[in-house]
Amino acid sequence: MNKATPPLVHIETFGCQMNESDSELVRSLLKREGYGFTDDRERADVMLMNTCAIRENAHNKVYGHLGELHAIKKERPLVVGVLGCMAQSLKDELTKKVPLIDVLAGPDAYRQLPMLISNALQAQEQGFSKKAFALDLSEYETYEGVMPDREDGINAWITVMRGCDNFCSFCVVPYTRGRERSRDPQGVLAEARQAAALGYKQITLLGQNVNSYRSDDWDFARLISAVADTPGIERVRFTSPHPKDFPRPLLEAIAGHPKICKHIHLPLQAGSDRILDLMGRSYTADEYRRLVDQIRQVVPEIVLTSDIICGFCTETDADYDQTYRLVEQVRFHSAYVFAYSERKNTIAARKYPDDVAEEVKSIRVQRLVDLQREIGAARNREYIGRNVSVLVERDATRSPEQWMGRTDGNITVIWDKGTDALQPGMFTTRLITGASTAALFGE
Ligand code: SAH
Ligand code: SF4
Ligand code: F3S
């Protein structure tokens, strides 16, 4: 490679935090081979898209962007690479539908990426196009020893486990990210110390089933407590956990360590036992309810959020009503509500009919969203009159005259900048004087 003018790479990331974190690994792997990076698409020699496959609209977004690249590639040389979950799950379909793709790399194949891109660039220089794919899923790859090239200045993602063995019947992730594997705890702790040395105040531990983490005699409770002991780190979060892995010692660790944030994202998916069983979620509505009670008993100040799917295969009005009622009872702080989207080759796609009409799915989603809005706003109003500790993140989206930050429970707080000498990454205490569904307003 010509070191004087290294090829410039532009990377765009779709999907979940795991993909954000993987894009940081990809940047690190490419930078150490001499590649440069640019935010400006016009200047890029290589355009990478780190993609998501979780629902059909995730696919559609990527197809939209690939369409734009097509126009650019007609005018000048450009290497196009598709990474991530869609690359892994669609392979042939993607390259057939979109001939402009030069490189395809799945989530376990990023160590091969510098070589694949360099081959594609060379081929392009010689006037032909050579497609290169790396799509092997691995039982071992955890990218140990690759220090992520981080971008965000406040929160450092640390992936502690990869893959998923749960095979929930609706979900594509076990097929796109392969089997579960946990990292060595010492590697995780070294990354935590490095993040602290770089000035990060918050760490978010990541994994598709982050609380299933296990490495010899290290379980998730031990790992998160050790990460929270890292000098300089003030907050530790984690996502996404599965309800099946919340032993009491983990709840006690969350309750007992001042630096572990009092927020749990606890995906519910459905409130009908029949649907939960078809989904392969391994808990009943009652077990979920009891877990929530136990969490609230051990960690009284906990903020609970969730994911819910409406219109899963064979879901009747009566099944849906059970979900609706459970949401009324549990009163999450917030929840993402999704319409079921059939994914190819999943258990549900093979075994059950996608028989709830799209309009019915939308109505069910909307009713739950409305209910959750009301509950969320009421929950937020409970903070009015209280002082909360906030980590300053950035200017508020609506106005550069206001700051945006988050509470320990991950609730957004907005307040006027005034004359305070605050900076992103600093902590401040705010008296809450107002609340909406989405945010608290501070003085
Ligand atoms: N590993 C995480 C979930 C990752 S996917 C967990 O188990 O909690 C994030 C959310 O997307 C899921 O919780 C689920 O609510 C939703 N989801 C996954 N597959 C879906 C599908 N096929 N259709 C609609 N929503 C889906
Ligand atoms: Fe998907 Fe279930 Fe694994 Fe979460 S636990 S990633 S929903 S299969
Ligand atoms: Fe999407 Fe893959 Fe994450 S499918 S949600 S990017 S694990």
XYZ file of C-alpha atoms and ligand atoms in Angstrom:
484
model
C 0.000 0.000 0.000
C 1.205 3.497 -0.764
C 1.768 4.885 2.742
C 2.010 8.491 1.541
C -1.607 8.527 0.429
C -3.400 5.778 2.298
C -6.792 4.771 0.913
C -9.605 6.514 2.780
C -12.407 4.472 4.256
C -15.900 5.660 5.144
C -17.918 3.443 7.434
C -21.604 3.668 8.176
C -23.143 1.700 11.025
C -26.704 0.396 11.281
C -28.366 -1.716 13.963
C -27.573 -2.275 17.606
C -24.754 -1.279 19.942
C -22.914 -4.496 19.071
C -22.521 -3.118 15.580
C -21.324 0.259 16.933
C -18.749 -1.641 18.926
C -17.787 -3.848 15.960
C -17.273 -0.787 13.766
C -14.732 0.415 16.359
C -12.926 -2.922 15.990
C -13.020 -2.642 12.202
C -11.525 0.861 12.338
C -8.783 -0.396 14.615
C -7.984 -3.393 12.387
C -7.846 -1.227 9.251
C -5.916 1.675 10.801
C -3.125 -0.614 11.934
C -2.735 -1.733 8.321
C -2.332 1.885 7.255
C -5.849 2.818 6.095
C -7.157 6.301 6.745
C -10.744 7.210 7.632
C -13.009 10.024 6.511
C -16.514 11.178 7.406
C -16.830 12.668 3.924
C -18.324 10.190 1.459
C -17.053 12.261 -1.477
C -13.435 11.585 -0.479
C -13.753 7.889 0.327
C -11.972 5.206 -1.724
C -13.721 2.483 0.237
C -17.259 2.592 1.592
C -18.245 0.091 4.235
C -21.699 -0.523 5.615
C -22.023 -2.398 8.883
C -25.525 -3.792 8.554
C -28.422 -5.119 10.623
C -30.857 -7.898 9.735
C -33.207 -7.894 12.701
C -36.352 -6.712 10.858
C -37.285 -6.090 7.233
C -37.029 -2.303 7.625
C -33.382 -2.743 8.680
C -32.773 -4.445 5.315
C -34.638 -1.717 3.476
C -32.446 1.009 4.959
C -29.327 -0.750 3.717
C -30.770 -1.332 0.246
C -31.561 2.399 0.125
C -27.964 3.331 0.925
C -26.561 0.808 -1.539
C -28.693 2.476 -4.210
C -26.943 5.780 -3.478
C -23.513 4.148 -3.748
C -24.461 2.782 -7.132
C -24.707 6.352 -8.479
C -21.303 7.268 -6.988
C -19.594 4.124 -8.269
C -20.727 4.880 -11.817
C -18.708 8.104 -11.721
C -15.476 7.065 -10.037
C -13.538 4.089 -8.664
C -14.984 2.889 -5.367
C -14.693 -0.290 -3.344
C -17.976 -1.186 -1.630
C -18.041 -3.510 1.355
C -21.016 -4.865 3.272
C -20.288 -6.053 6.805
C -22.341 -7.337 9.691
C -25.513 -9.285 10.141
C -27.064 -8.745 6.724
C -23.853 -9.783 4.981
C -23.807 -12.936 7.078
C -27.445 -13.858 6.601
C -28.098 -12.819 3.000
C -24.826 -13.658 1.202
C -25.980 -14.795 -2.254
C -29.196 -12.822 -2.341
C -27.346 -9.619 -1.526
C -24.652 -10.019 -4.152
C -27.159 -11.118 -6.779
C -29.446 -8.170 -6.095
C -26.599 -5.669 -5.706
C -23.760 -6.413 -8.143
C -21.726 -3.374 -7.041
C -20.634 -5.080 -3.801
C -16.912 -5.986 -3.839
C -16.431 -7.244 -0.297
C -18.711 -9.117 2.070
C -17.596 -9.835 5.641
C -19.596 -11.324 8.516
C -19.227 -10.400 12.212
C -16.573 -13.062 12.917
C -14.437 -12.363 9.842
C -13.179 -8.811 10.387
C -9.544 -9.838 10.849
C -9.579 -10.719 7.126
C -10.974 -7.346 6.127
C -7.674 -5.465 5.487
C -6.612 -8.209 3.071
C -9.994 -8.362 1.321
C -10.063 -4.606 0.819
C -6.493 -4.421 -0.367
C -7.191 -7.165 -2.949
C -10.288 -5.345 -4.137
C -8.389 -2.054 -4.470
C -5.610 -3.754 -6.442
C -8.063 -5.486 -8.748
C -9.837 -2.187 -9.321
C -6.541 -0.484 -10.231
C -5.930 -3.194 -12.797
C -9.322 -2.549 -14.282
C -11.325 -5.530 -13.153
C -13.594 -6.286 -10.266
C -12.857 -9.158 -7.909
C -15.467 -10.084 -5.370
C -14.224 -11.383 -2.041
C -16.296 -12.879 0.744
C -15.406 -13.856 4.312
C -18.398 -15.316 6.073
C -17.141 -18.029 8.383
C -18.719 -17.963 11.814
C -16.298 -18.886 14.555
C -16.695 -20.616 17.895
C -13.721 -18.731 19.326
C -13.320 -15.299 17.749
C -13.656 -12.566 20.384
C -11.186 -10.094 18.831
C -8.999 -10.430 21.900
C -6.038 -8.078 21.629
C -7.744 -5.648 19.225
C -8.204 -2.371 21.087
C -11.306 -0.660 19.673
C -10.783 2.673 17.931
C -13.364 4.580 19.961
C -15.229 7.646 18.757
C -17.683 8.673 21.440
C -15.909 10.570 24.219
C -18.146 9.680 27.158
C -19.263 6.090 26.855
C -16.915 3.228 25.995
C -18.536 0.061 24.638
C -16.834 -3.128 25.709
C -18.063 -6.339 24.096
C -17.717 -9.098 26.700
C -19.423 -11.948 24.901
C -20.439 -12.618 21.314
C -23.111 -14.731 19.679
C -26.311 -16.271 20.991
C -27.390 -19.835 21.722
C -31.004 -19.084 22.606
C -32.609 -19.430 19.193
C -35.754 -17.495 20.077
C -37.933 -18.644 17.199
C -38.408 -15.145 15.688
C -34.780 -14.056 15.804
C -32.053 -14.014 13.183
C -29.172 -13.220 15.557
C -28.035 -16.812 16.291
C -27.609 -17.245 12.516
C -25.816 -13.950 11.927
C -23.557 -13.967 14.968
C -23.064 -17.650 15.659
C -22.522 -19.434 18.944
C -22.079 -17.856 22.342
C -18.526 -17.258 23.528
C -17.205 -15.123 26.374
C -14.026 -13.122 26.524
C -11.227 -13.591 28.983
C -11.998 -11.343 32.007
C -8.448 -9.974 32.093
C -8.847 -8.725 28.509
C -12.095 -6.981 29.477
C -10.500 -5.393 32.545
C -7.492 -4.215 30.511
C -9.898 -2.537 28.102
C -11.730 -0.912 31.001
C -8.450 0.529 32.337
C -7.537 1.773 28.870
C -10.939 3.483 28.530
C -10.447 5.149 31.920
C -6.950 6.307 30.878
C -8.495 7.877 27.752
C -10.881 9.854 29.972
C -14.077 7.825 29.542
C -16.420 8.090 32.515
C -18.880 5.382 31.521
C -18.520 1.831 30.271
C -21.318 -0.215 28.705
C -20.726 -3.952 28.687
C -22.198 -5.522 25.573
C -23.362 -8.935 24.474
C -26.450 -10.414 22.832
C -26.976 -12.193 26.148
C -24.599 -10.180 28.181
C -25.601 -11.706 31.521
C -24.917 -15.239 30.254
C -21.235 -14.265 30.410
C -19.048 -17.048 31.815
C -15.310 -17.633 31.765
C -14.065 -20.361 34.162
C -15.171 -19.172 37.581
C -16.083 -15.675 36.397
C -19.792 -15.043 35.945
C -21.410 -11.761 34.948
C -21.864 -10.530 38.538
C -18.154 -10.907 39.203
C -17.177 -9.345 35.882
C -19.373 -6.263 36.172
C -18.283 -5.661 39.774
C -14.610 -5.863 38.754
C -15.181 -3.475 35.829
C -17.005 -1.078 38.170
C -13.951 -1.082 40.470
C -11.794 0.431 37.678
C -10.419 3.742 39.003
C -11.739 6.694 36.987
C -14.863 4.899 35.739
C -17.985 6.396 37.324
C -20.784 4.442 35.650
C -21.131 0.940 34.297
C -24.108 -0.164 32.199
C -24.887 -3.404 30.347
C -27.081 -4.524 27.468
C -28.895 -6.724 26.432
C -29.566 -9.175 29.192
C -31.919 -12.139 28.956
C -34.468 -12.631 31.778
C -33.229 -16.212 32.263
C -29.865 -15.139 33.736
C -30.607 -12.963 36.759
C -29.398 -14.918 39.784
C -29.736 -13.094 43.086
C -25.966 -12.374 43.416
C -26.176 -10.345 40.178
C -29.064 -8.286 41.554
C -27.136 -7.797 44.796
C -24.070 -6.680 42.829
C -26.204 -4.104 40.991
C -27.792 -2.928 44.246
C -24.555 -2.853 46.191
C -22.074 -1.208 43.833
C -22.527 2.565 43.606
C -20.995 2.623 40.108
C -23.253 0.000 38.535
C -26.186 1.900 37.030
C -29.647 1.124 38.345
C -31.117 0.368 34.937
C -32.072 -3.004 33.490
C -33.338 -3.514 29.955
C -35.463 -6.630 30.373
C -36.976 -7.747 27.047
C -40.469 -9.145 27.651
C -41.509 -9.871 24.008
C -45.040 -11.057 24.926
C -47.407 -11.538 27.835
C -49.217 -14.678 26.690
C -47.716 -17.977 27.815
C -48.747 -19.672 24.589
C -46.931 -17.039 22.514
C -43.906 -16.999 24.828
C -43.676 -20.752 24.378
C -43.905 -20.493 20.578
C -41.230 -17.796 20.735
C -38.972 -20.116 22.733
C -38.399 -17.507 25.436
C -38.041 -20.036 28.294
C -40.180 -18.104 30.829
C -43.886 -17.644 31.478
C -45.621 -14.320 32.054
C -45.836 -15.162 35.725
C -42.128 -15.960 35.985
C -41.354 -12.666 34.294
C -43.628 -10.819 36.729
C -41.949 -12.505 39.683
C -38.523 -11.590 38.350
C -39.613 -7.952 38.107
C -40.865 -8.094 41.708
C -37.606 -9.591 42.882
C -35.534 -6.994 40.999
C -37.586 -4.160 42.523
C -37.272 -5.680 45.972
C -33.465 -6.004 45.791
C -32.842 -2.774 43.804
C -35.727 -0.439 44.765
C -34.563 2.509 42.645
C -34.210 0.393 39.450
C -35.405 1.757 36.091
C -36.824 -1.032 33.931
C -37.157 -0.843 30.144
C -38.230 -3.513 27.661
C -38.780 -4.816 24.123
C -42.130 -6.149 22.957
C -43.191 -7.819 19.712
C -46.781 -7.492 18.451
C -48.432 -9.778 15.921
C -46.192 -12.812 16.281
C -47.427 -15.947 14.468
C -50.948 -16.991 15.555
C -51.252 -14.139 18.125
C -54.983 -13.646 18.838
C -56.694 -10.606 20.357
C -56.792 -12.526 23.631
C -53.010 -13.183 23.523
C -52.393 -9.530 22.747
C -54.634 -8.426 25.621
C -52.414 -10.408 27.973
C -49.376 -8.497 26.737
C -51.272 -5.236 27.118
C -52.307 -6.082 30.667
C -48.805 -7.169 31.668
C -47.430 -3.842 30.422
C -50.092 -2.052 32.500
C -49.097 -4.059 35.557
C -45.311 -3.909 35.255
C -45.196 -0.227 34.283
C -41.876 -0.083 32.434
C -40.115 3.216 32.246
C -39.992 2.870 28.496
C -40.294 0.109 25.930
C -39.576 -0.490 22.261
C -42.589 -2.024 20.565
C -42.053 -3.857 17.266
C -44.340 -5.434 14.689
C -43.273 -9.020 14.066
C -41.160 -9.284 10.937
C -40.573 -12.789 9.613
C -36.879 -13.603 9.132
C -35.833 -16.252 6.645
C -34.678 -19.625 8.011
C -35.601 -18.859 11.604
C -37.579 -21.468 13.550
C -40.749 -19.367 13.304
C -40.376 -18.938 9.542
C -40.031 -22.702 9.148
C -42.710 -23.828 11.615
C -45.408 -21.195 12.093
C -47.548 -19.083 9.758
C -46.979 -15.312 9.714
C -50.744 -14.993 9.845
C -51.465 -11.713 11.632
C -52.399 -9.090 9.031
C -49.961 -6.169 8.785
C -52.762 -3.678 9.633
C -53.595 -5.651 12.762
C -49.911 -5.672 13.761
C -49.769 -1.869 13.336
C -52.895 -1.288 15.401
C -51.540 -3.507 18.165
C -48.202 -1.718 18.104
C -49.837 1.709 18.214
C -52.107 0.854 21.157
C -49.138 -0.409 23.168
C -47.016 2.597 22.224
C -49.831 4.892 23.426
C -50.181 2.977 26.675
C -46.427 2.985 27.273
C -46.251 6.751 26.560
C -48.766 7.408 29.308
C -46.943 5.160 31.745
C -43.549 6.633 30.821
C -44.791 10.197 31.306
C -46.274 9.308 34.695
C -43.033 7.602 35.743
C -41.048 10.663 34.667
C -43.352 12.984 36.623
C -42.348 11.087 39.784
C -38.943 12.802 39.480
C -40.330 16.350 39.704
C -38.999 18.042 42.820
C -36.076 15.616 43.161
C -32.362 16.282 42.744
C -30.714 13.872 40.323
C -27.083 13.263 39.397
C -26.570 13.712 35.655
C -23.654 12.835 33.380
C -23.435 15.628 30.786
C -23.395 14.172 27.259
C -23.858 16.927 24.656
C -25.889 19.882 23.424
C -29.616 19.153 23.449
C -30.923 18.218 19.987
C -33.444 21.074 20.001
C -31.157 23.860 21.166
C -27.418 24.504 21.566
C -28.417 26.710 24.533
C -29.335 23.578 26.486
C -27.405 20.568 27.769
C -28.513 16.950 27.440
C -27.378 14.330 29.933
C -28.568 11.134 31.593
C -29.432 9.945 35.051
C -27.977 6.792 36.504
C -31.232 5.071 35.411
C -30.553 6.185 31.799
C -33.334 8.806 31.694
C -32.605 11.839 29.505
C -32.380 15.211 31.287
C -32.442 18.593 29.512
C -31.611 21.962 31.109
C -30.588 25.489 30.134
C -26.852 26.031 29.967
C -26.891 29.330 31.853
C -23.504 30.360 33.170
C -22.348 26.925 34.430
C -18.890 25.927 33.254
C -20.016 22.401 32.380
C -18.474 20.171 29.701
C -19.514 16.799 28.267
C -18.206 14.065 30.565
C -18.775 16.063 33.766
C -21.291 15.273 36.496
C -23.820 17.768 37.783
C -26.798 17.659 40.145
C -30.067 19.017 38.757
C -33.378 19.757 40.422
C -36.111 18.305 38.193
C -38.895 20.811 37.545
C -40.731 19.255 34.593
C -41.159 15.997 32.691
C -42.419 14.637 29.369
C -42.600 11.075 28.016
C -39.098 11.316 26.627
C -37.209 13.484 29.114
C -36.897 15.241 32.453
C -36.362 18.997 32.529
C -33.925 20.345 35.069
C -33.130 23.654 36.620
N -30.408 -10.114 22.411
C -31.428 -9.230 22.707
C -32.292 -8.810 21.556
C -31.676 -8.307 20.347
S -32.807 -7.898 19.132
C -32.337 -9.877 23.666
O -32.508 -11.077 23.656
O -32.922 -9.150 24.411
C -33.683 -6.553 19.858
C -35.153 -6.731 19.852
O -35.629 -6.805 18.532
C -35.668 -7.990 20.499
O -35.719 -7.902 21.878
C -37.028 -8.152 19.874
O -38.016 -7.473 20.611
C -36.874 -7.467 18.526
N -36.888 -8.452 17.436
C -36.005 -9.445 17.192
N -36.390 -10.157 16.120
C -37.540 -9.610 15.665
C -38.418 -9.914 14.580
N -38.196 -10.934 13.788
N -39.503 -9.111 14.406
C -39.742 -8.075 15.224
N -38.952 -7.756 16.268
C -37.861 -8.511 16.491
Fe -32.367 -13.122 19.525
Fe -33.362 -14.402 21.584
Fe -30.728 -14.400 21.170
Fe -31.968 -12.165 21.957
S -31.808 -14.070 23.129
S -30.445 -12.360 20.335
S -33.930 -12.319 20.924
S -32.257 -15.359 19.868
Fe -29.121 -6.102 14.034
Fe -27.205 -7.853 14.155
Fe -27.569 -6.152 16.129
S -29.206 -8.203 13.371
S -29.761 -5.836 16.091
S -26.968 -5.643 14.097
S -26.948 -8.272 16.287
